[in-house]
């Protein structure tokens, strides 16, 4: 269940940032996970 929530959270973040510097936002999110 936790994995499913995490996936939904990631998709939500990507969708939220999609129209505004989507790649930059995704890159920052990936870095924050490391």
Backbone as a ProteinNet text record, in pm:
[ID]
protein_1_A
[PRIMARY]
XXXXXXXXXXXXXXXXXXXXXXXXXXXXXXXXXX
[TERTIARY]
83.5	0	87.9	196.5	284.3	342.8	378.4	433.3	331.3	206.4	101.1	83.4	84.2	72.4	190	308.6	428.2	419.2	372.7	357.9	257.1	144.3	41.9	98.6	175	236	331.7	413.8	508.4	433.5	331.6	254	186.8	138	74.6	175.2	294.4	398.9	436.8	451.8	486.7	375.8	252.2	139.1	132.3	158.3	153.5	259.6	373.9	486.8	495.2	405.1	417.2	420.2	340.2	328	433.7	509.3	603.7	737	832.2	964.3	953	878.4	849.2	975.8	1070.5	1191.5	1274.8	1283.1	1358.3	1297	1165.5	1096.6	1118.2	1106.5	1126.7	1270.4	1364.6	1505.6	1528.1	1471.5	1484.5	1420	1305.8	1237.7	1323.2	1383.6	1470.3	1589.1	1648.9	1762.4	1721.8	1601.6	1555.2	1533	1518.1	1495.2	1626.1	1736.5	1866.3	1919.2
-120.2	0	126.5	120.3	236.1	270.7	167.8	189.8	258.5	214.4	274.6	421.8	454	592.8	676.1	618.9	688.3	717.7	620.4	638.2	748.4	745.5	848.4	986	991.9	1117.8	1171.3	1083.7	1123.2	1172.4	1098.4	1138.2	1272.6	1295.4	1422.3	1536.6	1514	1617.1	1647.4	1543.3	1561	1638.8	1601.7	1668.1	1814.6	1840.7	1976.6	2064.9	2007.1	2083.3	2077.5	2006	1975.1	2100.4	2200.5	2318.3	2424.3	2405.3	2508.9	2447.2	2454.6	2395.7	2249.4	2170.6	2032.9	1950.2	1960.5	1879.9	1926.4	2058.8	2111.4	2064.4	2070.1	2027.3	1878.4	1798.7	1654.7	1625	1697.1	1680.3	1711.9	1821.6	1858.8	1753.1	1700.5	1598.1	1471.8	1431.9	1313.7	1336.6	1455.6	1485	1481.2	1526.3	1528.4	1387.8	1290.2	1151.7	1078.2	1133.3	1067.2	1090.2
0	0	0	76.9	85.6	-50.9	-127.4	-260.6	-349.9	-341.3	-422.5	-388.6	-260.6	-216.6	-268.7	-262.6	-309.4	-458.7	-535.7	-680.3	-710.3	-641.6	-659.9	-624.3	-516.5	-474	-579.6	-634.6	-739.3	-863.1	-903.6	-1020.9	-998.6	-877.5	-844.2	-852.7	-801.2	-807.3	-951.7	-1032.2	-1172.7	-1244.2	-1220	-1283.7	-1242.3	-1115.7	-1062.2	-1127.6	-1156.1	-1208.7	-1360.6	-1423.1	-1565.7	-1652.5	-1617.3	-1701.8	-1670.8	-1564.5	-1522.8	-1484.9	-1577.5	-1554.7	-1509.7	-1586.5	-1546.5	-1524.4	-1614.5	-1599.6	-1480.9	-1461.7	-1348.5	-1217.1	-1209.4	-1088	-1063	-1168.4	-1154.7	-1110.8	-1169.2	-1133.2	-986	-938.9	-798	-708.5	-751.8	-673	-662.9	-773.9	-773	-680	-687.4	-599.8	-453.3	-424	-285.3	-230.4	-321.1	-279.2	-250.8	-298.2	-280.7	-139
[MASK]
++++++++++++++++++++++++++++++++++

